[in-house]
Tab-separated table of C-alpha atoms (C1' of nucleotides) in Angstrom:
chain	number	residue	atom	x	y	z
A	14	UNK	CA	11.547	17.550	-20.374
A	15	UNK	CA	10.538	14.952	-22.856
A	16	UNK	CA	7.543	12.920	-21.565
A	17	UNK	CA	5.176	10.726	-23.435
A	18	UNK	CA	3.846	13.186	-26.105
A	19	UNK	CA	7.411	14.628	-26.750
A	20	UNK	CA	9.058	11.110	-27.069
A	21	UNK	CA	6.189	9.885	-29.332
A	22	UNK	CA	6.565	13.014	-31.589
A	23	UNK	CA	10.275	12.258	-31.870
A	24	UNK	CA	9.514	8.567	-32.597
A	25	UNK	CA	7.104	9.520	-35.382
A	26	UNK	CA	9.666	12.094	-36.743
A	27	UNK	CA	12.571	9.585	-36.798
A	28	UNK	CA	10.874	6.341	-37.779
A	29	UNK	CA	10.622	6.947	-41.456
A	30	UNK	CA	14.185	8.375	-41.541
A	31	UNK	CA	15.818	5.618	-39.477
A	32	UNK	CA	14.034	2.492	-40.057
A	33	UNK	CA	15.916	0.540	-42.809
A	34	UNK	CA	19.091	2.517	-42.316
A	35	UNK	CA	22.345	0.995	-41.220
A	36	UNK	CA	24.397	2.869	-38.462
A	37	UNK	CA	27.798	3.526	-40.136
A	38	UNK	CA	29.589	5.241	-37.314
A	39	UNK	CA	28.772	5.892	-33.580
A	40	UNK	CA	30.651	8.294	-31.451
A	41	UNK	CA	30.120	9.135	-27.831
A	42	UNK	CA	32.025	12.285	-27.106
A	43	UNK	CA	34.495	12.734	-24.354
A	44	UNK	CA	32.804	13.858	-21.107
A	45	UNK	CA	29.601	11.928	-21.962
A	46	UNK	CA	30.708	8.499	-20.916
A	47	UNK	CA	27.859	7.939	-18.440
A	48	UNK	CA	25.511	7.865	-21.437
A	49	UNK	CA	26.435	4.122	-22.006
A	50	UNK	CA	24.915	2.003	-19.345
A	51	UNK	CA	25.298	-1.423	-20.578
A	52	UNK	CA	28.667	-1.256	-22.190
A	53	UNK	CA	31.778	0.891	-22.044
A	54	UNK	CA	31.442	3.757	-24.372
A	55	UNK	CA	33.703	2.498	-26.953
A	56	UNK	CA	32.289	-0.891	-26.804
A	57	UNK	CA	28.825	0.425	-27.146
A	58	UNK	CA	29.714	2.422	-30.168
A	59	UNK	CA	31.413	-0.629	-31.720
A	60	UNK	CA	28.418	-2.813	-31.136
A	61	UNK	CA	26.011	-0.276	-32.673
A	62	UNK	CA	28.172	0.254	-35.744
A	63	UNK	CA	27.100	-1.791	-38.682
A	64	UNK	CA	23.745	-2.620	-37.451
A	65	UNK	CA	20.562	-1.780	-39.361
A	66	UNK	CA	17.393	-0.405	-37.596
A	67	UNK	CA	14.404	-2.503	-38.277
A	68	UNK	CA	11.835	-0.717	-36.097
A	69	UNK	CA	11.465	2.257	-33.800
A	70	UNK	CA	9.093	2.043	-31.018
A	71	UNK	CA	8.257	3.661	-27.693
A	72	UNK	CA	7.280	2.652	-24.295
A	73	UNK	CA	6.665	5.429	-21.692
A	74	UNK	CA	9.540	7.796	-22.147
A	75	UNK	CA	11.915	5.150	-23.600
A	76	UNK	CA	12.734	4.908	-27.367
A	77	UNK	CA	13.300	1.353	-28.540
A	78	UNK	CA	15.283	0.809	-31.694
A	79	UNK	CA	15.123	-2.821	-32.724
A	80	UNK	CA	18.309	-3.914	-34.509
A	81	UNK	CA	18.903	-6.549	-37.242
A	82	UNK	CA	20.718	-8.730	-34.715
A	83	UNK	CA	17.630	-9.046	-32.617
A	84	UNK	CA	19.000	-6.665	-29.819
A	85	UNK	CA	17.353	-3.361	-28.852
A	86	UNK	CA	18.929	-0.134	-28.445
A	87	UNK	CA	17.029	1.683	-25.727
A	88	UNK	CA	17.309	5.475	-25.398
A	89	UNK	CA	16.076	7.781	-22.661
A	90	UNK	CA	16.371	11.533	-22.858
A	91	UNK	CA	15.670	12.325	-19.176
A	92	UNK	CA	15.311	15.956	-18.843
A	93	UNK	CA	17.331	17.870	-21.339
A	94	UNK	CA	18.014	15.424	-24.067
A	95	UNK	CA	17.121	15.661	-27.733
A	96	UNK	CA	17.766	13.550	-30.853
A	97	UNK	CA	17.818	15.424	-34.014
A	98	UNK	CA	18.113	14.131	-37.556
A	99	UNK	CA	20.460	16.271	-39.727
A	100	UNK	CA	23.149	15.948	-42.290
A	101	UNK	CA	26.484	14.303	-41.668
A	102	UNK	CA	28.282	17.484	-42.242
A	103	UNK	CA	26.175	19.776	-39.855
A	104	UNK	CA	28.283	21.470	-37.178
A	105	UNK	CA	27.974	19.961	-33.677
A	106	UNK	CA	25.977	22.034	-31.230
A	107	UNK	CA	27.259	23.245	-27.958
A	108	UNK	CA	25.823	20.353	-26.099
A	109	UNK	CA	26.152	17.527	-28.523
A	110	UNK	CA	27.178	14.355	-26.571
A	111	UNK	CA	27.087	11.736	-29.288
A	112	UNK	CA	26.447	11.364	-32.965
A	113	UNK	CA	25.244	8.419	-35.126
A	114	UNK	CA	26.070	8.506	-38.828
A	115	UNK	CA	23.615	6.745	-41.216
A	116	UNK	CA	24.309	5.096	-44.498
A	117	UNK	CA	22.452	7.742	-46.473
A	118	UNK	CA	24.619	10.689	-45.782
A	119	UNK	CA	22.483	11.815	-42.690
A	120	UNK	CA	23.289	11.790	-38.958
A	121	UNK	CA	21.552	11.698	-35.617
A	122	UNK	CA	22.736	13.993	-32.947
A	123	UNK	CA	22.151	13.590	-29.269
A	124	UNK	CA	22.096	16.871	-27.481
A	125	UNK	CA	21.861	16.878	-23.667
A	126	UNK	CA	23.007	19.889	-21.709
A	127	UNK	CA	22.806	18.055	-18.326
A	128	UNK	CA	24.120	14.620	-19.521
A	129	UNK	CA	21.389	12.528	-17.930
A	130	UNK	CA	20.402	10.761	-21.118
A	131	UNK	CA	21.033	6.867	-21.191
A	132	UNK	CA	21.576	4.436	-23.894
A	133	UNK	CA	21.280	0.541	-23.264
A	134	UNK	CA	21.859	-2.201	-25.728
A	135	UNK	CA	20.041	-5.307	-24.497
A	136	UNK	CA	18.431	-8.471	-25.720
A	137	UNK	CA	15.064	-7.781	-24.075
A	138	UNK	CA	14.086	-4.110	-23.820
A	139	UNK	CA	12.535	-4.901	-20.438
A	140	UNK	CA	16.027	-5.299	-19.041
A	141	UNK	CA	16.530	-1.598	-19.649
A	142	UNK	CA	13.322	-0.445	-18.149
A	143	UNK	CA	12.642	-2.307	-14.807
A	144	UNK	CA	9.783	-0.791	-12.715
A	145	UNK	CA	8.024	0.269	-15.880
A	146	UNK	CA	4.360	-0.546	-16.215
A	147	UNK	CA	1.864	-0.028	-19.041
A	148	UNK	CA	2.288	2.774	-21.301
A	149	UNK	CA	-0.172	5.684	-20.398
A	150	UNK	CA	-1.761	5.569	-23.889
A	151	UNK	CA	-2.146	1.758	-24.000
A	152	UNK	CA	-5.445	0.099	-23.107
A	153	UNK	CA	-3.854	-1.675	-20.371
A	154	UNK	CA	-3.681	1.605	-18.536
A	155	UNK	CA	-7.375	1.664	-17.701
A	156	UNK	CA	-9.614	3.447	-15.150
A	157	UNK	CA	-9.697	0.142	-13.145
A	158	UNK	CA	-5.965	-0.204	-13.219
A	159	UNK	CA	-5.469	3.272	-12.057
A	160	UNK	CA	-8.085	3.061	-9.226
A	161	UNK	CA	-6.489	-0.207	-7.954
A	162	UNK	CA	-3.025	1.459	-7.996
A	163	UNK	CA	-4.291	4.489	-6.165
A	164	UNK	CA	-6.278	2.424	-3.566
A	165	UNK	CA	-3.246	0.999	-2.001
A	166	UNK	CA	-1.031	4.074	-1.776
A	167	UNK	CA	-0.928	6.768	0.956
A	168	UNK	CA	1.477	8.990	-1.043
A	169	UNK	CA	0.107	12.080	-2.769
A	170	UNK	CA	-1.924	11.222	-5.923
A	171	UNK	CA	0.677	13.148	-8.019
A	172	UNK	CA	3.565	10.893	-6.772
A	173	UNK	CA	1.509	7.907	-7.899
A	174	UNK	CA	0.924	9.362	-11.314
A	175	UNK	CA	4.673	10.032	-11.671
A	176	UNK	CA	5.407	6.458	-10.797
A	177	UNK	CA	6.333	4.795	-14.111
A	178	UNK	CA	5.014	1.431	-12.932
A	179	UNK	CA	1.600	3.031	-12.742
A	180	UNK	CA	1.426	5.046	-15.989
A	181	UNK	CA	4.667	4.904	-17.989
A	182	UNK	CA	5.296	8.179	-19.780
A	183	UNK	CA	3.508	10.609	-17.341
A	184	UNK	CA	5.956	13.357	-16.055
A	185	UNK	CA	5.804	16.453	-14.175
A	186	UNK	CA	3.972	18.687	-16.700
A	187	UNK	CA	1.243	16.203	-17.593
A	188	UNK	CA	0.775	15.075	-14.022
A	189	UNK	CA	-0.018	18.679	-12.931
A	190	UNK	CA	-2.202	19.135	-15.929
A	191	UNK	CA	-4.172	15.956	-15.399
A	192	UNK	CA	-4.916	16.780	-11.809
A	193	UNK	CA	-6.147	20.237	-12.972
A	194	UNK	CA	-8.346	18.804	-15.568
A	195	UNK	CA	-9.733	16.236	-13.139
A	196	UNK	CA	-10.279	18.927	-10.493
A	197	UNK	CA	-8.226	17.021	-7.952
A	198	UNK	CA	-5.619	18.515	-5.577
A	199	UNK	CA	-2.304	16.690	-6.386
A	200	UNK	CA	-1.658	16.606	-2.654
A	201	UNK	CA	-4.527	14.410	-2.053
A	202	UNK	CA	-3.611	10.997	-0.419
A	203	UNK	CA	-4.021	8.546	-3.306
A	204	UNK	CA	-6.091	6.220	-1.163
A	205	UNK	CA	-8.705	8.943	-0.734
A	206	UNK	CA	-9.221	9.479	-4.271
A	207	UNK	CA	-11.911	6.695	-4.843
A	208	UNK	CA	-12.951	4.986	-7.993
A	209	UNK	CA	-15.106	7.811	-9.370
A	210	UNK	CA	-12.420	10.337	-9.105
A	211	UNK	CA	-9.863	7.813	-10.422
A	212	UNK	CA	-11.913	7.265	-13.472
A	213	UNK	CA	-11.964	11.110	-13.935
A	214	UNK	CA	-8.287	11.210	-13.419
A	215	UNK	CA	-7.551	8.436	-15.982
A	216	UNK	CA	-9.651	10.294	-18.622
A	217	UNK	CA	-7.781	13.519	-17.652
A	218	UNK	CA	-4.379	11.755	-18.165
A	219	UNK	CA	-5.414	10.513	-21.574
A	220	UNK	CA	-6.775	13.796	-22.544
A	221	UNK	CA	-3.700	15.862	-21.646
A	222	UNK	CA	-1.342	13.311	-23.253
A	223	UNK	CA	-3.389	13.350	-26.532
A	224	UNK	CA	-3.695	16.945	-26.742
A	225	UNK	CA	-0.040	17.578	-26.098
A	226	UNK	CA	0.788	14.883	-28.755
A	227	UNK	CA	-1.545	16.717	-31.282
A	228	UNK	CA	0.560	19.768	-30.543
A	229	UNK	CA	3.793	17.858	-31.065
A	230	UNK	CA	4.702	18.226	-27.449
A	231	UNK	CA	5.572	21.044	-25.003
A	232	UNK	CA	8.831	22.978	-25.298
A	233	UNK	CA	9.447	24.704	-21.926
A	234	UNK	CA	13.206	24.767	-22.392
A	235	UNK	CA	15.201	22.034	-24.124
A	236	UNK	CA	12.734	19.883	-25.716
A	237	UNK	CA	13.107	19.550	-29.573
A	238	UNK	CA	11.318	17.163	-32.052
A	239	UNK	CA	13.260	14.840	-34.332
A	240	UNK	CA	13.948	17.576	-36.762
A	241	UNK	CA	15.054	20.211	-34.180
A	242	UNK	CA	11.818	22.197	-33.807
A	243	UNK	CA	9.932	23.221	-30.755
A	244	UNK	CA	6.548	21.792	-29.670
A	245	UNK	CA	3.474	23.937	-29.550
A	246	UNK	CA	1.692	22.814	-26.429
A	247	UNK	CA	3.590	24.986	-23.929
A	248	UNK	CA	1.155	27.870	-24.545
A	249	UNK	CA	-1.971	25.683	-23.975
A	250	UNK	CA	-1.277	24.150	-20.618
A	251	UNK	CA	-3.570	25.184	-17.746
A	252	UNK	CA	-1.335	25.172	-14.689
A	253	UNK	CA	2.247	24.031	-15.513
A	254	UNK	CA	4.548	27.003	-14.793
A	255	UNK	CA	1.636	29.458	-14.830
A	256	UNK	CA	1.835	30.390	-11.012
A	257	UNK	CA	0.302	33.835	-10.461
A	258	UNK	CA	-1.819	33.658	-13.474
A	259	UNK	CA	-5.613	33.277	-13.313
A	260	UNK	CA	-7.036	29.751	-13.463
A	261	UNK	CA	-8.757	29.029	-16.879
A	262	UNK	CA	-11.654	27.573	-15.040
A	263	UNK	CA	-12.344	29.689	-11.959
A	264	UNK	CA	-9.968	32.652	-12.194
A	265	UNK	CA	-8.145	31.961	-8.950
A	266	UNK	CA	-4.474	32.566	-9.081
A	267	UNK	CA	-2.393	29.430	-9.922
A	268	UNK	CA	-0.007	28.644	-6.935
A	269	UNK	CA	3.231	26.646	-7.036
A	270	UNK	CA	4.208	24.313	-4.324
A	271	UNK	CA	6.357	21.132	-3.822
A	272	UNK	CA	4.887	17.698	-3.961
A	273	UNK	CA	6.794	14.561	-4.168
A	274	UNK	CA	9.958	16.441	-4.282
A	275	UNK	CA	8.766	18.095	-7.661
A	276	UNK	CA	7.642	21.612	-8.427
A	277	UNK	CA	3.885	21.395	-8.562
A	278	UNK	CA	1.208	23.827	-9.982
A	279	UNK	CA	-2.402	23.895	-9.046
A	280	UNK	CA	-5.477	26.010	-8.735
A	281	UNK	CA	-6.549	26.294	-5.019
A	282	UNK	CA	-9.992	27.527	-6.081
A	283	UNK	CA	-11.163	24.453	-8.128
A	284	UNK	CA	-8.917	21.490	-7.253
A	285	UNK	CA	-10.632	19.537	-4.474
A	286	UNK	CA	-8.734	17.896	-1.755
A	287	UNK	CA	-11.125	15.262	-0.244
A	288	UNK	CA	-10.411	13.916	3.201
A	289	UNK	CA	-9.171	10.363	3.541
A	290	UNK	CA	-12.134	7.959	3.476
A	291	UNK	CA	-14.462	10.507	2.175
A	292	UNK	CA	-14.197	9.401	-1.463
A	293	UNK	CA	-17.990	8.178	-1.398
A	294	UNK	CA	-19.243	11.512	-0.261
A	295	UNK	CA	-20.897	13.223	-3.103
A	296	UNK	CA	-20.668	16.873	-2.496
A	297	UNK	CA	-21.774	19.417	-4.957
A	298	UNK	CA	-21.097	18.396	-8.475
A	299	UNK	CA	-18.471	20.636	-9.923
A	300	UNK	CA	-18.976	22.814	-13.072
A	301	UNK	CA	-18.095	20.708	-16.086
A	302	UNK	CA	-16.029	23.314	-17.948
A	303	UNK	CA	-13.129	21.990	-19.746
B	30	DA	C1'	5.947	-3.497	1.526
B	31	DC	C1'	5.862	1.381	1.690
B	32	DT	C1'	7.427	6.726	1.573
B	33	DA	C1'	11.041	10.330	1.633
B	34	DT	C1'	15.452	12.047	0.369
B	35	DG	C1'	19.754	12.645	-2.061
B	36	DC	C1'	22.325	11.987	-6.189
B	37	DC	C1'	23.612	12.792	-10.891
B	38	DC	C1'	24.515	17.350	-13.888
B	39	DT	C1'	24.896	22.258	-15.924
B	40	DG	C1'	22.909	26.673	-17.188
B	41	DG	C1'	19.925	30.273	-16.013
B	42	DG	C1'	18.256	33.438	-12.669
B	43	DT	C1'	18.613	36.030	-8.329
B	44	DG	C1'	20.570	38.511	-4.680
B	45	DC	C1'	24.414	40.743	-2.486
C	30	DT	C1'	30.441	43.390	-12.926
C	31	DG	C1'	31.326	39.272	-10.309
C	32	DC	C1'	30.342	35.591	-7.606
C	33	DA	C1'	27.826	32.525	-4.534
C	34	DC	C1'	23.862	30.319	-4.286
C	35	DC	C1'	19.482	28.064	-5.706
C	36	DC	C1'	16.386	25.856	-8.857
C	37	DA	C1'	14.979	22.699	-12.644
C	38	DG	C1'	13.737	16.977	-12.368
C	39	DG	C1'	13.693	11.254	-14.333
C	40	DG	C1'	15.135	7.438	-12.515
C	41	DC	C1'	17.877	5.038	-9.328
C	42	DA	C1'	20.035	4.140	-4.647
C	43	DT	C1'	19.660	4.364	-0.103
C	44	DA	C1'	17.540	5.265	4.448
C	45	DG	C1'	13.797	5.024	7.523
DNA sequence: ACTATGCCCTGGGTGC
DNA sequence: TGCACCCAGGGCATAG
């Protein structure tokens, strides 16, 4: 699942290989028609062909390729998508859904087993990402911002972390990791978190995203970077898909449950679940391992 | 305004 | 060995 660290790794890989290049041929393969959101598949391929990429940016989990006609090609990989830079003559993989040939003899391949990836071609990238708030690594995503968003919600704190309007780029892996780092039970009602724990959670979100970015992302299944290699962070997570294993902090077995409709991993030994309205109570300060 | 659920999609894993 | 079933989940649509 490409989340912020994975998409940013792809962006950093592809930017030097793509910026300044012209897209000479674009093909959306049969069966992958739903990839094209703003145009019919053939029309989108035609519109992209001949355009030069002037910049490759990212917001949350979206890649934003600014084109020489002022429009933006917005790509989202959803769960199983990858974009790999290779040669024009490289053989198509089993799950290749589209290919984009460049003017230097290279080629981008969109691989996406489950066909959930999307491409938009829009005048303003915000059209393609409604309900998307500040990027989780932008200063606009601040402790105060997170505290304010949590204070008005009764849903579990994890559901709020997954809300892209709150912190664009956070997905299931890093929501679980951030809750563990902060010592907060992901099932805690958001409005019971309080400003102090919100600040700790904010720091935890930043910490887990930056650590994963330093490891070039996490490859639990399909994620590949812009050159087709796996990430390194999956062996360094604390709770995600570690159910049954001992907690790195207290040794209790990690458990898996379901929160906000998502598989959720947590340590019942050291992730606290304050009662609603008890956010000011200062119980024993927790150990500061981490 | 909010929260919860189902949908899309396909491969891998499990149980009979 | 085969087959039915369930699970994985990002973002959106819909229902409550």
